[in-house]
Structures are given as C-alpha cells and as structure tokens.
Coordinates of C-alpha atoms in Angstrom, one line a residue:
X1 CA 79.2 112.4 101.3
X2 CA 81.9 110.8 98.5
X3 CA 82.7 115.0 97.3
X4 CA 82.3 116.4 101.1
X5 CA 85.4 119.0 102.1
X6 CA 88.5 119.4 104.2
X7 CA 91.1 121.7 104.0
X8 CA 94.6 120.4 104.0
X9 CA 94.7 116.7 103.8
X10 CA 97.0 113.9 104.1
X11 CA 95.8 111.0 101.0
X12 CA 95.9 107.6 102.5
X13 CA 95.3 104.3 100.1
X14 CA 94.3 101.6 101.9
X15 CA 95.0 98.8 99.6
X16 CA 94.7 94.6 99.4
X17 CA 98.8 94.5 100.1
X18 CA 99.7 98.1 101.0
X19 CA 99.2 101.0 102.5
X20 CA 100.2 104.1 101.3
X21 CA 100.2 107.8 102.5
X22 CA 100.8 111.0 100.8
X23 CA 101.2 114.7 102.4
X24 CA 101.9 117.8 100.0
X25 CA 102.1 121.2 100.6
X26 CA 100.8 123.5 97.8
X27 CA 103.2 126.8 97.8
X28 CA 103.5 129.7 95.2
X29 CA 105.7 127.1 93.4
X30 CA 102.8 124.9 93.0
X31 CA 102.8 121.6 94.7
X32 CA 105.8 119.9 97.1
X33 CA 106.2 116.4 98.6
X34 CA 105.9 116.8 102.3
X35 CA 105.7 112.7 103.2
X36 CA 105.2 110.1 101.1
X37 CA 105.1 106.9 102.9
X38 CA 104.0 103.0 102.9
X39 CA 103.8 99.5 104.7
X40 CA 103.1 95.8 103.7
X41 CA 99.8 94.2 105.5
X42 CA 99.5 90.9 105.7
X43 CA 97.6 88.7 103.3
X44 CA 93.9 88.4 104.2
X45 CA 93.7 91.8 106.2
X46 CA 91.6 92.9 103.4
X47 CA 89.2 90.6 101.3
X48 CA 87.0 91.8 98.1
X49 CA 87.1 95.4 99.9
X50 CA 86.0 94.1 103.1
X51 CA 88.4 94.2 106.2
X52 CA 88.4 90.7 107.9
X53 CA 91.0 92.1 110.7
X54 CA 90.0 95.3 111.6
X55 CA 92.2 96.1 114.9
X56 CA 95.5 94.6 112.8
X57 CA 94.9 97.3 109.9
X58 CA 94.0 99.7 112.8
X59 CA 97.4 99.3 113.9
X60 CA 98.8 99.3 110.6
X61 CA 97.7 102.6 109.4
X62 CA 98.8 104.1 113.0
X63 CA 102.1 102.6 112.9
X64 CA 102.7 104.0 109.5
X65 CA 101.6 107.6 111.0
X66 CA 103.7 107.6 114.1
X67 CA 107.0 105.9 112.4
X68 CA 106.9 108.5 109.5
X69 CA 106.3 111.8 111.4
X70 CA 102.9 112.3 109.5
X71 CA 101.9 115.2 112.5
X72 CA 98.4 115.9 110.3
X73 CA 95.3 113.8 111.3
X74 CA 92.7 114.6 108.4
X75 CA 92.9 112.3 105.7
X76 CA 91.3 112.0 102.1
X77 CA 90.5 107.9 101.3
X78 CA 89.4 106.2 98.5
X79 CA 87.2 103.2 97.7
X80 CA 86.4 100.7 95.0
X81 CA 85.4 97.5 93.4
X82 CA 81.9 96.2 93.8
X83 CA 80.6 98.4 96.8
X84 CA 80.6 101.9 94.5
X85 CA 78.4 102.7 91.6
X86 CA 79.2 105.2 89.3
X87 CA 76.3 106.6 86.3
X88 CA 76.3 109.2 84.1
X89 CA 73.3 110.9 83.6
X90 CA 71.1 113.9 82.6
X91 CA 68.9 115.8 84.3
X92 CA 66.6 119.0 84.2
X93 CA 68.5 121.9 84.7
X94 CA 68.0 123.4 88.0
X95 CA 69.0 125.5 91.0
X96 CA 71.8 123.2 93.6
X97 CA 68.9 122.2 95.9
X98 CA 66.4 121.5 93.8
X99 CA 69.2 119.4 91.4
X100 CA 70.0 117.3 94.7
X101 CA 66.9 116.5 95.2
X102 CA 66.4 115.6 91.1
X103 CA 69.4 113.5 91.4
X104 CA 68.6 111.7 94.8
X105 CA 65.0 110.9 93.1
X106 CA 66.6 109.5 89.5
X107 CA 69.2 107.9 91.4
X108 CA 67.0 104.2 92.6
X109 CA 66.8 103.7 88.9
X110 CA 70.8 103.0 88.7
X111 CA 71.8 101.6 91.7
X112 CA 71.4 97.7 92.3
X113 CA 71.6 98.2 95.9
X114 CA 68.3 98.9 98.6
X115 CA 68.8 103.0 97.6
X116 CA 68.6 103.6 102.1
X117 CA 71.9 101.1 102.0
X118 CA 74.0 103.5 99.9
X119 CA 75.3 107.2 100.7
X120 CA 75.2 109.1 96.6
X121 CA 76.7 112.3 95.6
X122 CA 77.2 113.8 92.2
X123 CA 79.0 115.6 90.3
X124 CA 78.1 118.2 87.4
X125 CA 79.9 117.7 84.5
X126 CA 78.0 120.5 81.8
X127 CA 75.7 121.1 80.0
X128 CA 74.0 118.2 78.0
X129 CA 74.9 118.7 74.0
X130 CA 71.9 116.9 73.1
X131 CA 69.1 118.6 75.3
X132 CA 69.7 122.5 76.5
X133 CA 67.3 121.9 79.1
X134 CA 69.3 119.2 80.7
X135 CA 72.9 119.0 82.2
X136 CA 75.1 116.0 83.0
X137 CA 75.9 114.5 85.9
X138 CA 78.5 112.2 87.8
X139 CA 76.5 110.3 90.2
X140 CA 78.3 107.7 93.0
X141 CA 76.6 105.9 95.4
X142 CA 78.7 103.5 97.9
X143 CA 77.5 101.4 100.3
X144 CA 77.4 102.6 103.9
X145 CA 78.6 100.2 105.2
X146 CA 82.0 99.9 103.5
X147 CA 82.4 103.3 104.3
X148 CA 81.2 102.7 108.0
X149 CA 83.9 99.7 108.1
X150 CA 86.8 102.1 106.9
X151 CA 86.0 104.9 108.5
X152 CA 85.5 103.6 111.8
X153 CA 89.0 102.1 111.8
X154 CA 90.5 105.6 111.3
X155 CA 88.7 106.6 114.2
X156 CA 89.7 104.3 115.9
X157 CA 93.2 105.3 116.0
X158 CA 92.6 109.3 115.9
X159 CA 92.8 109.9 112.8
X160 CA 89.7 111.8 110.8
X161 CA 87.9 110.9 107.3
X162 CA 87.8 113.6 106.1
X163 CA 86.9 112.6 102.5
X164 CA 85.6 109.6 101.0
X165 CA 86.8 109.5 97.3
X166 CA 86.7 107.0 94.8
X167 CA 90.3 105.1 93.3
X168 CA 89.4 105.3 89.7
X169 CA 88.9 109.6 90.2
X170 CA 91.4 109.9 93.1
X171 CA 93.5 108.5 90.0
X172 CA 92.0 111.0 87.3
X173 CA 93.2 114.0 89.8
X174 CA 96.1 112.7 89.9
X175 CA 96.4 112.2 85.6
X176 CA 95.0 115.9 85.5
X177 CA 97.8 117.6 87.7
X178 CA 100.8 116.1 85.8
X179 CA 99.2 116.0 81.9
X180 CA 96.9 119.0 82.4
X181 CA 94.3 116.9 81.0
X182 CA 93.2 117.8 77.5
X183 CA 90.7 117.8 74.7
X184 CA 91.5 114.0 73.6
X185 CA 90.4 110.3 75.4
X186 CA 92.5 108.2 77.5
X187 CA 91.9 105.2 79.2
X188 CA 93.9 105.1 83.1
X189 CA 94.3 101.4 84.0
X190 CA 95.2 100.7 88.1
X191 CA 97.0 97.6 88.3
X192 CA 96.2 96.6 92.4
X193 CA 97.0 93.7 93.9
X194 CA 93.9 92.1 93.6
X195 CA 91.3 94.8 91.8
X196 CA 92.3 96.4 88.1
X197 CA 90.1 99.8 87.7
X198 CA 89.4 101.1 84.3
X199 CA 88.4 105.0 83.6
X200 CA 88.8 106.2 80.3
X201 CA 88.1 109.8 80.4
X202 CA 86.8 112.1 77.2
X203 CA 88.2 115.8 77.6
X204 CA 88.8 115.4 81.4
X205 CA 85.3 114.0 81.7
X206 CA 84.9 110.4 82.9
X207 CA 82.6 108.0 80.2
X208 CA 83.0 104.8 81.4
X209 CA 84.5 102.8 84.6
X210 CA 84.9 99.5 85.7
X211 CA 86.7 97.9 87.8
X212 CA 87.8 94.0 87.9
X213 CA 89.1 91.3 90.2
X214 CA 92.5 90.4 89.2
X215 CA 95.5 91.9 89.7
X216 CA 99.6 90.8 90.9
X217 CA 98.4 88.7 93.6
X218 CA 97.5 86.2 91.0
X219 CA 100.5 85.9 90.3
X220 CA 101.8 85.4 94.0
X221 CA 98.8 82.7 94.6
X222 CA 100.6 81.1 92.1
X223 CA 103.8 80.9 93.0
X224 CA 102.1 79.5 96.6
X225 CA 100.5 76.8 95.0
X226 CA 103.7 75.8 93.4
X227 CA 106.3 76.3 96.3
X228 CA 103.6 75.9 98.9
X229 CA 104.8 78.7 100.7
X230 CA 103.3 82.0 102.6
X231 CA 102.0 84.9 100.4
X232 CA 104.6 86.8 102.3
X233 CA 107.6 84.1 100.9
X234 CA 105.9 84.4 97.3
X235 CA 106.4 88.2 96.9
X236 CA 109.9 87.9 98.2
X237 CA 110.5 85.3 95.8
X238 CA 108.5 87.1 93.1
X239 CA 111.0 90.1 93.7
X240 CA 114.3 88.1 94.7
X241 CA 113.7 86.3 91.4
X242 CA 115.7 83.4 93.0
X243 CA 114.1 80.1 95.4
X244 CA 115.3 76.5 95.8
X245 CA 111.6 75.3 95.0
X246 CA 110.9 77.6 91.5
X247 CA 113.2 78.7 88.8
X248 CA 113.4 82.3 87.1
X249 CA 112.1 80.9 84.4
X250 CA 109.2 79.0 85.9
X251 CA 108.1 82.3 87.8
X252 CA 108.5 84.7 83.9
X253 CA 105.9 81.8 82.5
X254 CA 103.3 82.1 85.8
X255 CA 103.6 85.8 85.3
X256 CA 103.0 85.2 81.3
X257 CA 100.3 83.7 82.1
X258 CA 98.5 85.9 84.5
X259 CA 99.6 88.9 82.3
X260 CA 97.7 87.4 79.0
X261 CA 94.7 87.3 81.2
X262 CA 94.9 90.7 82.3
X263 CA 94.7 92.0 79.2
X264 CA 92.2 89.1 78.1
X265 CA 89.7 90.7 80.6
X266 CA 90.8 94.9 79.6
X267 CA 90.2 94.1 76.0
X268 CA 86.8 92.7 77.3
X269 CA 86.0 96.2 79.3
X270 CA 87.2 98.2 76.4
X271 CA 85.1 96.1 73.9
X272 CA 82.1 97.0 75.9
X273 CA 83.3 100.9 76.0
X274 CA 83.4 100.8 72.2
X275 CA 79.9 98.9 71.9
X276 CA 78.7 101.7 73.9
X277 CA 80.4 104.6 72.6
X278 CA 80.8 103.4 68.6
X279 CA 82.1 106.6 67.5
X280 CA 84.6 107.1 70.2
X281 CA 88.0 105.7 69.8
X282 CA 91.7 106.5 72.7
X283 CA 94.8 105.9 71.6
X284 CA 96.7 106.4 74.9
X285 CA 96.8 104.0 78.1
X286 CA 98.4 105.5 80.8
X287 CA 99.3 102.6 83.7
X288 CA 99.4 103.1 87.5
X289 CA 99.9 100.3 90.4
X290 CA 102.4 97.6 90.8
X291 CA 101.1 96.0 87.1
X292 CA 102.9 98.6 85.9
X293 CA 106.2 98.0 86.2
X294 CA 105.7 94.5 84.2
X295 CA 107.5 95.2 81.0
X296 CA 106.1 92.7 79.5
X297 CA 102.4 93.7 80.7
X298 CA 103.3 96.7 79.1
X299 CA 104.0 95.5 75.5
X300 CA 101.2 93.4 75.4
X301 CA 98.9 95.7 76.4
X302 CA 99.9 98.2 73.4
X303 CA 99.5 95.0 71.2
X304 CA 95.5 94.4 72.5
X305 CA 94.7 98.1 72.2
X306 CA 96.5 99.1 69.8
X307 CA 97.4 102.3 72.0
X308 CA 101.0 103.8 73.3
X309 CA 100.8 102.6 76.7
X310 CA 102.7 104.8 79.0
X311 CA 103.3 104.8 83.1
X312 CA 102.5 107.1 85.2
X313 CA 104.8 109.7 86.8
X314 CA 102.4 111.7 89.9
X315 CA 105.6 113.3 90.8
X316 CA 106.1 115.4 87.1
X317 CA 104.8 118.2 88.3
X318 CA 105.5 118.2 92.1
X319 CA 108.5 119.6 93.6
X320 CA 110.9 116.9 95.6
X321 CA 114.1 117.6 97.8
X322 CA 116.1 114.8 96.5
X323 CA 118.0 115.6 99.7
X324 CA 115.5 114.5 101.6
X325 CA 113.6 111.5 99.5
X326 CA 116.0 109.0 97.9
X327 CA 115.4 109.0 94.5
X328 CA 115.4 105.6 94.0
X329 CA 112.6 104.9 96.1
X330 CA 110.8 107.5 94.8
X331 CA 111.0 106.4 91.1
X332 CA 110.1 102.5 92.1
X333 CA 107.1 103.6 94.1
X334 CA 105.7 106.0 91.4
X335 CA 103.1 103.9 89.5
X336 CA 102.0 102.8 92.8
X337 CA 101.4 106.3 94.3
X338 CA 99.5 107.8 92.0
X339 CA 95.3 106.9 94.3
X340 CA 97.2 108.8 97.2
X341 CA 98.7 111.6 95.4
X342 CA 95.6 111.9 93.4
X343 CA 94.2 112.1 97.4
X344 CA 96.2 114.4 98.8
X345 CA 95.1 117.1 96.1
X346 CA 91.8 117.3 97.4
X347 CA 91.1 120.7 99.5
X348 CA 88.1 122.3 100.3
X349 CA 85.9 123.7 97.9
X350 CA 87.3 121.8 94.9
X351 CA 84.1 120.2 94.2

C-alpha cells in the first residue's frame, strides 16, 4: 500500500541521475541528521521511471549503503511520473472499512489503467464544505508493476520497502516540517533530471499535481549533441563550465534555452490549475532539485508567475553537527534533498 507503515526509516530517492539517502533521528530536540548520502548512476540506468539495468542500480544503492555506514535496512521510497495517479474526490461519509471499500469502488472511474494493474490507497483530507454528508479524499493508485520493479531491486540486496510514497508528497512532508505549512497556497516545483513535479497545495492540502518530462538533462543532451561526448563528460562540462569543444557562453545560451521552456511548460500546468480552480490564486513558488540552483531559472520563473520564488532549505528545522557534515556540501545538496528528507519523516502511524 502507497500509506502502509514502518517505524524508523532510512528515505532513499532513487532518481534518473542520482541516488540519494537520508537517515534522521527524531530526539526531544526535534529532528537530527544521522546520514545524508548520494551517488551518480550512469545515464540510461533509469528510463521514463522504468529501470533498464536492474542488477547495475542494485549495486548502486548497496554500494551507497555499505560505503556510508547506513547500518538501518528499512527504507521509505518514492515514485513518480506517468505510472501514479493522484484524484481528489468525495465520498459518503463512512466508518474506515466501509470507506475502503467506497473508495476502491469509485476508484475505476479515475484511473486510466486496467483497475487489477494498479495498487490505490487514500488519504482523508476532511470533511467536504460543499456536502456534510461527504468527506474528501486523496486517492493514489500506481502501477504494480513499477512498484514490483523497485522493490524487488531492494530486495535484492537486503534491504526492505518499507514504504512506497509518492515524490510530489514525500516533497510536501518535507515543505510542512521546515514552513509549518499554513493557511495560504503554494505551488512546490521539483526540478529532476529528467521529470519536473508540480503540487501546489491549499492550507497543507494538495489540489492539483502534475508531473512533466523535462528537466537538467536537457540541458546535458545538449551539450552531447554539440561536443559529441558522454552524458557523464556533459555534466562535468556543464559544472567545470570550461571544454575545448564548447565555450561558457555557448553552454549559458543551451541552458537559456532549456530554462525558457521549463517555464514555457509550468506556466502551461499552472494555466490549467487556474482554469480549474478560477477563484484560487498562490503567490509563492518554493523550488527543490538540481533546477534550482539555476539563477537564472529562478528569475524567470518569478517573471511567468508572477510569484516570489524561493529554494528550499529541508535542513531549517533539523539539527546538523557541522563537525561532522561539511557545510558546504550540505548547503549545495539542499534543493536536491528535499524527496528523501521528506522520506525519512515517515514513521509509523503517521497516516
């Protein structure tokens, strides 16, 4: 089940480029950073959500275990993209098994997938404010055989799914523990590699969700096609900012480029949100993933949506011995820690 319970877990994001791991210990204090750790894969490991090399990511995520000390073997993950379905709806009021059994009934109507293909859980959100009788629901439904495919690596290698989350709410958890939410809208944009999720969320409630394909490794396929190099060369010469076969300048306009049509396709999204929800309006974008630290993403964004676009900081409100985490590293990684973080909150009976 996508809400099913563990106690203390370690939050592992398996992304298109990296993977990242996340262990915290929740004291009196609130919140500490016990590990926070990731590794590069290699270009093609992961495809559209699907794993094309299962035994090389296999090795991956247990190589990143062993070489980081990460002694705990239960871990929250998180998927995304085309393979999940999220719906808000209403139904009847009703006692917990009768409401599963509402919800699993309603839920063939919204999900374009053969129904005995998906697993689907749900979440209540309240009461419904147009109709007593009813409340509202979350629903998420995933295909079962994504989730076979990532589980089943982790298994491979001894180490236990615990939870199966979704990116765009691991995210919200993670908004919620460092803002404390609030009575106002907010749109949370993930920048990945190559999937951009959208959730803007109305008093700590999610309204609408989408998720996209593009993200920064548009920008390395492009720096490929003109240096005819590796996607590993591209993202060293994406960072080093300096090659024999591409100028700094020639690599700012491919990243121009990309950028305009990142936000091209977000102002689409949010169009659609506001075509749906007229009388709703945000005026706050908070960023997460490696998109984020593009400045110029960033001011070009607050242009389209007229909005203060901000980046996320996970680590606000958890404690860090700078002793023992450089603090550079920590502050680079941020925006793209916040899926994991948002993962390793997850406990039992937080449903």
């Amino acid at each position: 089940m996508l809400f099913s319970k563990n106690k203390h877990l370690v939050g592992l994001d398996i992304g298109s480029s990296t993977v990242k791991a996340c262990e915290l210990a929740h004291t009196k204090k609130g919140y500490s950073l016990k590990n926070l750790a990731t590794t590069e894969i290699d270009s093609g490991l992961i495809v559209d959500g699907g794993i094309s090399r299962p035994s090389e990511l296999a090795h991956a995520i247990r190589a990143l275990f062993d070489e980081n000390r990460i002694r705990l073997k239960n871990v929250a993950l998180s998927i995304g993209g085309y393979s999940v379905i999220m719906k808000n709806i209403s139904v009847q009021k009703a006692d917990e098994k009768a409401l599963h059994n509402s919800v699993t009934m309603e839920a063939e109507q919204y999900i374009p997938f053969d129904i005995k293909d998906v697993n689907n859980d749900f979440h209540v959100l309240g009461p419904n404010k147009h109709n007593v009788e009813q409340v509202d629901i979350l629903l998420v439904a995933a295909k079962k055989d994504i989730i076979k495919e990532y589980t089943g690596i982790l298994e491979s290698v001894r180490i236990s799914p615990g939870i199966v989350d979704v990116d765009v709410l691991a995210l919200q958890n993670c908004y919620e523990l460092n803002s404390g939410g609030g009575q106002h809208t907010t749109a949370l944009i993930d920048i990945g590699a190559s999937k951009t999720s959208l959730n803007i969320i109305k008093n700590n409630v999610p309204v609408f969700m989408r998720d996209v394909s593009l993200g920064c490794g548009q920008i390395d396929q492009q720096i490929v096609s003109q240096c005819e190099c590796s996607i590993e060369d591209a993202r060293k010469i994406k960072l080093d900012r300096q090659s024999e076969k591409i100028t700094a300048e020639e690599i700012d306009e491919i990243e121009s480029v990309v950028i305009k049509n990142w936000c091209t396709e977000i102002r689409r999204a949010i169009d659609f949100f506001y075509s749906t929800y007229p009388d709703d309006s945000f005026n706050q974008v908070i960023l997460s993933g490696g998109g984020a630290n593009i400045e110029e993403f960033r001011k070009l964004l607050a242009l389209e949506t007229s909005s203060e676009v901000e980046v996320i900081n996970p680590f606000i409100n958890v404690q860090i011995n700078r002793g023992r985490f450089d603090s550079d590293y920590i502050d680079s990684i941020a925006p793209q820690a916040a899926v994991c973080v948002g993962l390793a909150l997850r406990r039992a009976d937080d449903k």
